[in-house]
PDB file of C-alpha atoms in Angstrom:
ATOM      1  CA  MET A  92     -13.786 -70.541 -52.247  1.00 39.00           C
ATOM      2  CA  THR A  93     -15.467 -73.791 -51.310  1.00 42.00           C
ATOM      3  CA  GLU A  94     -15.422 -76.818 -53.580  1.00 43.00           C
ATOM      4  CA  PRO A  95     -18.619 -77.694 -55.437  1.00 45.00           C
ATOM      5  CA  ARG A  96     -20.397 -80.564 -53.805  1.00 49.00           C
ATOM      6  CA  PRO A  97     -21.074 -83.603 -55.943  1.00 48.00           C
ATOM      7  CA  PRO A  98     -24.656 -84.163 -57.102  1.00 48.00           C
ATOM      8  CA  SER A  99     -24.846 -87.127 -54.751  1.00 47.00           C
ATOM      9  CA  PRO A 100     -22.647 -87.930 -51.766  1.00 44.00           C
ATOM     10  CA  SER A 101     -22.442 -91.554 -52.948  1.00 53.00           C
ATOM     11  CA  TYR A 102     -21.267 -90.735 -56.478  1.00 64.00           C
ATOM     12  CA  ASP A 103     -18.332 -92.860 -57.525  1.00 71.00           C
ATOM     13  CA  PRO A 104     -16.392 -91.091 -60.288  1.00 75.00           C
ATOM     14  CA  GLN A 105     -15.513 -94.484 -61.768  1.00 88.00           C
ATOM     15  CA  LEU A 106     -19.188 -95.427 -62.188  1.00 89.00           C
ATOM     16  CA  ALA A 107     -19.359 -94.091 -65.740  1.00 87.00           C
ATOM     17  CA  ALA A 108     -16.278 -96.105 -66.751  1.00 89.00           C
ATOM     18  CA  ARG A 109     -17.631 -99.277 -65.120  1.00 93.00           C
ATOM     19  CA  LEU A 110     -21.046 -98.717 -66.686  1.00 93.00           C
ATOM     20  CA  GLN A 111     -19.511 -98.184 -70.113  1.00 91.00           C
ATOM     21  CA  ALA A 112     -17.424-101.360 -69.791  1.00 94.00           C
ATOM     22  CA  ALA A 113     -20.472-103.368 -68.685  1.00 95.00           C
ATOM     23  CA  LEU A 114     -22.558-101.999 -71.559  1.00 94.00           C
ATOM     24  CA  GLU A 115     -19.805-102.926 -74.006  1.00 95.00           C
ATOM     25  CA  ALA A 116     -19.607-106.462 -72.567  1.00 96.00           C
ATOM     26  CA  GLN A 117     -23.383-106.750 -72.945  1.00 96.00           C
ATOM     27  CA  ARG A 118     -23.224-105.494 -76.560  1.00 96.00           C
ATOM     28  CA  ARG A 119     -20.444-107.961 -77.411  1.00 97.00           C
ATOM     29  CA  ALA A 120     -22.339-110.894 -75.868  1.00 97.00           C
ATOM     30  CA  ALA A 121     -25.588-109.888 -77.600  1.00 97.00           C
ATOM     31  CA  ALA A 122     -23.718-109.622 -80.915  1.00 97.00           C
ATOM     32  CA  LEU A 123     -22.338-113.144 -80.475  1.00 97.00           C
ATOM     33  CA  VAL A 124     -25.828-114.491 -79.777  1.00 97.00           C
ATOM     34  CA  ARG A 125     -27.189-112.672 -82.816  1.00 97.00           C
ATOM     35  CA  GLN A 126     -24.372-113.846 -85.076  1.00 97.00           C
ATOM     36  CA  ALA A 127     -24.737-117.426 -83.906  1.00 96.00           C
ATOM     37  CA  GLU A 128     -28.486-117.304 -84.530  1.00 96.00           C
ATOM     38  CA  GLU A 129     -27.930-115.880 -88.023  1.00 96.00           C
ATOM     39  CA  GLN A 130     -25.522-118.720 -88.843  1.00 95.00           C
ATOM     40  CA  LYS A 131     -27.529-121.516 -87.260  1.00 93.00           C
ATOM     41  CA  GLY A 132     -27.671-123.535 -90.457  1.00 92.00           C
ATOM     42  CA  GLU A 133     -23.885-123.505 -90.882  1.00 94.00           C
ATOM     43  CA  THR A 134     -23.236-126.276 -88.359  1.00 94.00           C
ATOM     44  CA  ARG A 135     -24.890-129.271 -86.721  1.00 95.00           C
ATOM     45  CA  LEU A 136     -27.691-128.522 -84.270  1.00 94.00           C
ATOM     46  CA  GLU A 137     -25.731-129.981 -81.330  1.00 96.00           C
ATOM     47  CA  VAL A 138     -22.783-127.665 -81.985  1.00 96.00           C
ATOM     48  CA  PHE A 139     -25.048-124.696 -82.555  1.00 96.00           C
ATOM     49  CA  THR A 140     -26.981-125.384 -79.340  1.00 96.00           C
ATOM     50  CA  LYS A 141     -23.780-125.719 -77.302  1.00 97.00           C
ATOM     51  CA  VAL A 142     -22.258-122.518 -78.707  1.00 97.00           C
ATOM     52  CA  LEU A 143     -25.509-120.589 -78.372  1.00 96.00           C
ATOM     53  CA  ALA A 144     -25.907-121.726 -74.754  1.00 97.00           C
ATOM     54  CA  ASP A 145     -22.371-120.457 -74.050  1.00 97.00           C
ATOM     55  CA  TYR A 146     -23.111-117.093 -75.643  1.00 97.00           C
ATOM     56  CA  GLN A 147     -26.441-116.812 -73.844  1.00 97.00           C
ATOM     57  CA  GLY A 148     -24.659-117.552 -70.573  1.00 97.00           C
ATOM     58  CA  ARG A 149     -22.212-114.757 -71.328  1.00 97.00           C
ATOM     59  CA  LEU A 150     -25.080-112.410 -72.096  1.00 97.00           C
ATOM     60  CA  GLN A 151     -26.876-113.345 -68.878  1.00 97.00           C
ATOM     61  CA  ALA A 152     -23.665-112.740 -66.910  1.00 97.00           C
ATOM     62  CA  ALA A 153     -23.209-109.378 -68.652  1.00 96.00           C
ATOM     63  CA  ASN A 154     -26.821-108.430 -67.885  1.00 96.00           C
ATOM     64  CA  ALA A 155     -26.362-109.467 -64.249  1.00 97.00           C
ATOM     65  CA  ALA A 156     -23.211-107.343 -63.971  1.00 96.00           C
ATOM     66  CA  LEU A 157     -24.888-104.413 -65.703  1.00 95.00           C
ATOM     67  CA  ALA A 158     -28.108-104.366 -63.660  1.00 95.00           C
ATOM     68  CA  PRO A 159     -26.729-102.903 -60.394  1.00 95.00           C
ATOM     69  CA  LEU A 160     -24.607-100.378 -62.288  1.00 94.00           C
ATOM     70  CA  ARG A 161     -27.572 -99.260 -64.360  1.00 92.00           C
ATOM     71  CA  GLU A 162     -29.695 -99.023 -61.212  1.00 92.00           C
ATOM     72  CA  GLU A 163     -27.069 -96.906 -59.440  1.00 91.00           C
ATOM     73  CA  ALA A 164     -26.611 -94.671 -62.478  1.00 91.00           C
ATOM     74  CA  THR A 165     -30.371 -94.219 -62.842  1.00 90.00           C
ATOM     75  CA  ARG A 166     -30.640 -93.280 -59.165  1.00 90.00           C
ATOM     76  CA  LEU A 167     -27.798 -90.782 -59.498  1.00 90.00           C
ATOM     77  CA  VAL A 168     -29.328 -89.247 -62.628  1.00 89.00           C
ATOM     78  CA  ALA A 169     -32.602 -88.764 -60.750  1.00 90.00           C
ATOM     79  CA  ALA A 170     -30.736 -87.176 -57.812  1.00 90.00           C
ATOM     80  CA  ALA A 171     -28.802 -84.897 -60.176  1.00 89.00           C
ATOM     81  CA  ARG A 172     -32.024 -83.810 -61.894  1.00 91.00           C
ATOM     82  CA  GLN A 173     -33.583 -83.036 -58.535  1.00 93.00           C
ATOM     83  CA  ARG A 174     -30.478 -81.124 -57.455  1.00 92.00           C
ATOM     84  CA  GLU A 175     -30.543 -79.171 -60.715  1.00 92.00           C
ATOM     85  CA  GLN A 176     -34.200 -78.285 -60.149  1.00 94.00           C
ATOM     86  CA  GLU A 177     -33.357 -77.074 -56.646  1.00 94.00           C
ATOM     87  CA  VAL A 178     -30.282 -75.062 -57.642  1.00 94.00           C
ATOM     88  CA  ARG A 179     -31.569 -73.277 -60.747  1.00 94.00           C
ATOM     89  CA  PRO A 180     -34.207 -71.149 -58.964  1.00 95.00           C
ATOM     90  CA  ARG A 181     -31.811 -70.394 -56.110  1.00 95.00           C
ATOM     91  CA  LEU A 182     -29.144 -69.300 -58.561  1.00 94.00           C
ATOM     92  CA  GLU A 183     -31.591 -67.110 -60.453  1.00 95.00           C
ATOM     93  CA  ALA A 184     -32.843 -65.551 -57.202  1.00 95.00           C
ATOM     94  CA  LEU A 185     -29.263 -64.863 -56.134  1.00 95.00           C
ATOM     95  CA  ARG A 186     -28.462 -63.222 -59.462  1.00 94.00           C
ATOM     96  CA  GLN A 187     -31.581 -61.113 -59.151  1.00 96.00           C
ATOM     97  CA  GLU A 188     -30.550 -60.126 -55.624  1.00 95.00           C
ATOM     98  CA  LEU A 189     -27.136 -59.084 -56.954  1.00 94.00           C
ATOM     99  CA  GLU A 190     -28.772 -56.993 -59.668  1.00 95.00           C
ATOM    100  CA  GLU A 191     -31.059 -55.409 -57.088  1.00 96.00           C
ATOM    101  CA  GLN A 192     -28.129 -54.474 -54.849  1.00 95.00           C
ATOM    102  CA  ARG A 193     -26.317 -52.873 -57.776  1.00 95.00           C
ATOM    103  CA  PHE A 194     -29.407 -50.846 -58.629  1.00 97.00           C
ATOM    104  CA  ARG A 195     -29.863 -49.746 -55.007  1.00 96.00           C
ATOM    105  CA  CYS A 196     -26.260 -48.560 -54.933  1.00 96.00           C
ATOM    106  CA  LYS A 197     -26.722 -46.753 -58.229  1.00 96.00           C
ATOM    107  CA  VAL A 198     -29.700 -44.792 -56.866  1.00 97.00           C
ATOM    108  CA  GLY A 199     -27.697 -43.885 -53.755  1.00 96.00           C
ATOM    109  CA  GLU A 200     -29.119 -46.138 -51.050  1.00 96.00           C
ATOM    110  CA  PHE A 201     -25.597 -47.176 -50.019  1.00 92.00           C
ATOM    111  CA  SER A 202     -21.991 -46.600 -51.018  1.00 95.00           C
ATOM    112  CA  PRO A 203     -19.938 -48.408 -53.669  1.00 95.00           C
ATOM    113  CA  ALA A 204     -17.806 -49.803 -50.828  1.00 96.00           C
ATOM    114  CA  ASP A 205     -20.923 -51.387 -49.306  1.00 95.00           C
ATOM    115  CA  LEU A 206     -21.832 -52.731 -52.725  1.00 95.00           C
ATOM    116  CA  ALA A 207     -18.378 -54.264 -53.148  1.00 96.00           C
ATOM    117  CA  HIS A 208     -18.812 -56.092 -49.842  1.00 95.00           C
ATOM    118  CA  LYS A 209     -22.270 -57.363 -50.865  1.00 94.00           C
ATOM    119  CA  GLU A 210     -20.971 -58.386 -54.297  1.00 95.00           C
ATOM    120  CA  ARG A 211     -18.169 -60.441 -52.721  1.00 95.00           C
ATOM    121  CA  GLU A 212     -20.630 -62.114 -50.378  1.00 94.00           C
ATOM    122  CA  LEU A 213     -23.274 -62.820 -53.008  1.00 94.00           C
ATOM    123  CA  GLY A 214     -20.663 -63.623 -55.655  1.00 92.00           C
ATOM    124  CA  ALA A 215     -19.189 -66.415 -53.539  1.00 93.00           C
ATOM    125  CA  LYS A 216     -22.654 -67.923 -53.077  1.00 94.00           C
ATOM    126  CA  GLU A 217     -23.310 -67.554 -56.798  1.00 93.00           C
ATOM    127  CA  GLN A 218     -20.079 -69.354 -57.677  1.00 94.00           C
ATOM    128  CA  GLN A 219     -20.946 -72.198 -55.309  1.00 94.00           C
ATOM    129  CA  LEU A 220     -24.417 -72.622 -56.775  1.00 93.00           C
ATOM    130  CA  ALA A 221     -23.082 -72.377 -60.326  1.00 92.00           C
ATOM    131  CA  ALA A 222     -20.498 -75.060 -59.518  1.00 92.00           C
ATOM    132  CA  ASP A 223     -23.222 -77.286 -58.017  1.00 91.00           C
ATOM    133  CA  LEU A 224     -25.303 -76.799 -61.143  1.00 91.00           C
ATOM    134  CA  ALA A 225     -22.340 -77.563 -63.413  1.00 90.00           C
ATOM    135  CA  ALA A 226     -21.565 -80.760 -61.455  1.00 88.00           C
ATOM    136  CA  SER A 227     -25.169 -81.901 -61.788  1.00 88.00           C
ATOM    137  CA  GLN A 228     -25.202 -81.122 -65.499  1.00 89.00           C
ATOM    138  CA  GLN A 229     -21.922 -82.951 -66.038  1.00 87.00           C
ATOM    139  CA  LEU A 230     -23.253 -86.021 -64.262  1.00 87.00           C
ATOM    140  CA  LEU A 231     -26.502 -85.857 -66.222  1.00 87.00           C
ATOM    141  CA  GLY A 232     -24.592 -85.626 -69.482  1.00 87.00           C
ATOM    142  CA  GLU A 233     -22.121 -88.375 -68.696  1.00 85.00           C
ATOM    143  CA  LEU A 234     -24.510 -90.953 -67.251  1.00 88.00           C
ATOM    144  CA  GLY A 235     -27.494 -89.894 -69.340  1.00 84.00           C
ATOM    145  CA  ARG A 236     -25.513 -90.556 -72.511  1.00 86.00           C
ATOM    146  CA  LEU A 237     -24.610 -94.046 -71.312  1.00 86.00           C
ATOM    147  CA  LEU A 238     -28.089 -94.886 -70.070  1.00 87.00           C
ATOM    148  CA  GLY A 239     -29.716 -93.576 -73.233  1.00 82.00           C
ATOM    149  CA  GLY A 240     -28.017 -96.157 -75.426  1.00 49.00           C
ATOM    150  CA  GLU A 241     -30.029 -98.739 -77.277  1.00 36.00           C
ATOM    151  CA  ALA A 242     -30.392-101.986 -75.377  1.00 36.00           C
ATOM    152  CA  PRO A 243     -29.590-105.161 -77.265  1.00 34.00           C
ATOM    153  CA  ARG A 244     -32.490-107.427 -78.120  1.00 34.00           C
ATOM    154  CA  PRO A 245     -33.153-110.257 -75.658  1.00 35.00           C
ATOM    155  CA  PRO A 246     -31.505-113.606 -76.341  1.00 37.00           C
ATOM    156  CA  ALA A 247     -33.311-116.459 -78.007  1.00 39.00           C
ATOM    157  CA  THR A 248     -35.178-118.799 -75.704  1.00 36.00           C
ATOM    158  CA  ALA A 249     -35.854-122.502 -76.015  1.00 35.00           C
ATOM    159  CA  ALA A 250     -39.301-121.662 -77.411  1.00 35.00           C
ATOM    160  CA  THR A 251     -37.901-119.471 -80.185  1.00 35.00           C
ATOM    161  CA  LEU A 252     -35.272-122.088 -81.025  1.00 36.00           C
ATOM    162  CA  ALA A 253     -37.932-124.822 -81.249  1.00 35.00           C
ATOM    163  CA  ALA A 254     -39.987-122.668 -83.630  1.00 38.00           C
ATOM    164  CA  ARG A 255     -37.093-122.416 -86.099  1.00 39.00           C
ATOM    165  CA  PRO A 256     -36.682-124.864 -88.959  1.00 41.00           C
ATOM    166  CA  PRO A 257     -34.178-127.647 -88.268  1.00 39.00           C
ATOM    167  CA  SER A 258     -30.614-127.200 -89.463  1.00 39.00           C
ATOM    168  CA  ARG A 259     -28.448-129.757 -91.211  1.00 38.00           C
TER     169      ARG A 259
END
């Protein structure tokens, strides 16, 4: 039996792990920005501004690291969806062909030995298509779950900081 082909020839199995790590780094950086903003009045403005700039830099770096991973994952999800749309009708047609051959044998068009040969032939194709479909669905589930997560809110800008009341 042949191995199922991946949904995309360029799929890196470690992409999901790298994407998850980058998303977590982005979430952590966004949380630091948010927490610093919420506690702005707890320290002098100079200290707050310095710390916030550091956290915003971390968030920008996390966003920069995440962008190409998200782009690659989005491209692979689209390719997997397309592959799934191509495979499903072919798989259904193959299953219908198998059913038709069984019926033809049953009514006496050909022998059970001929049917067994056709079933082996069509069954191997069916297994290959089913494996292709399963690989696409696995990729869709894995990357779709990661891409579907809620994005953190954007960091504060100089304009939003200027609009806030002064701290101590």
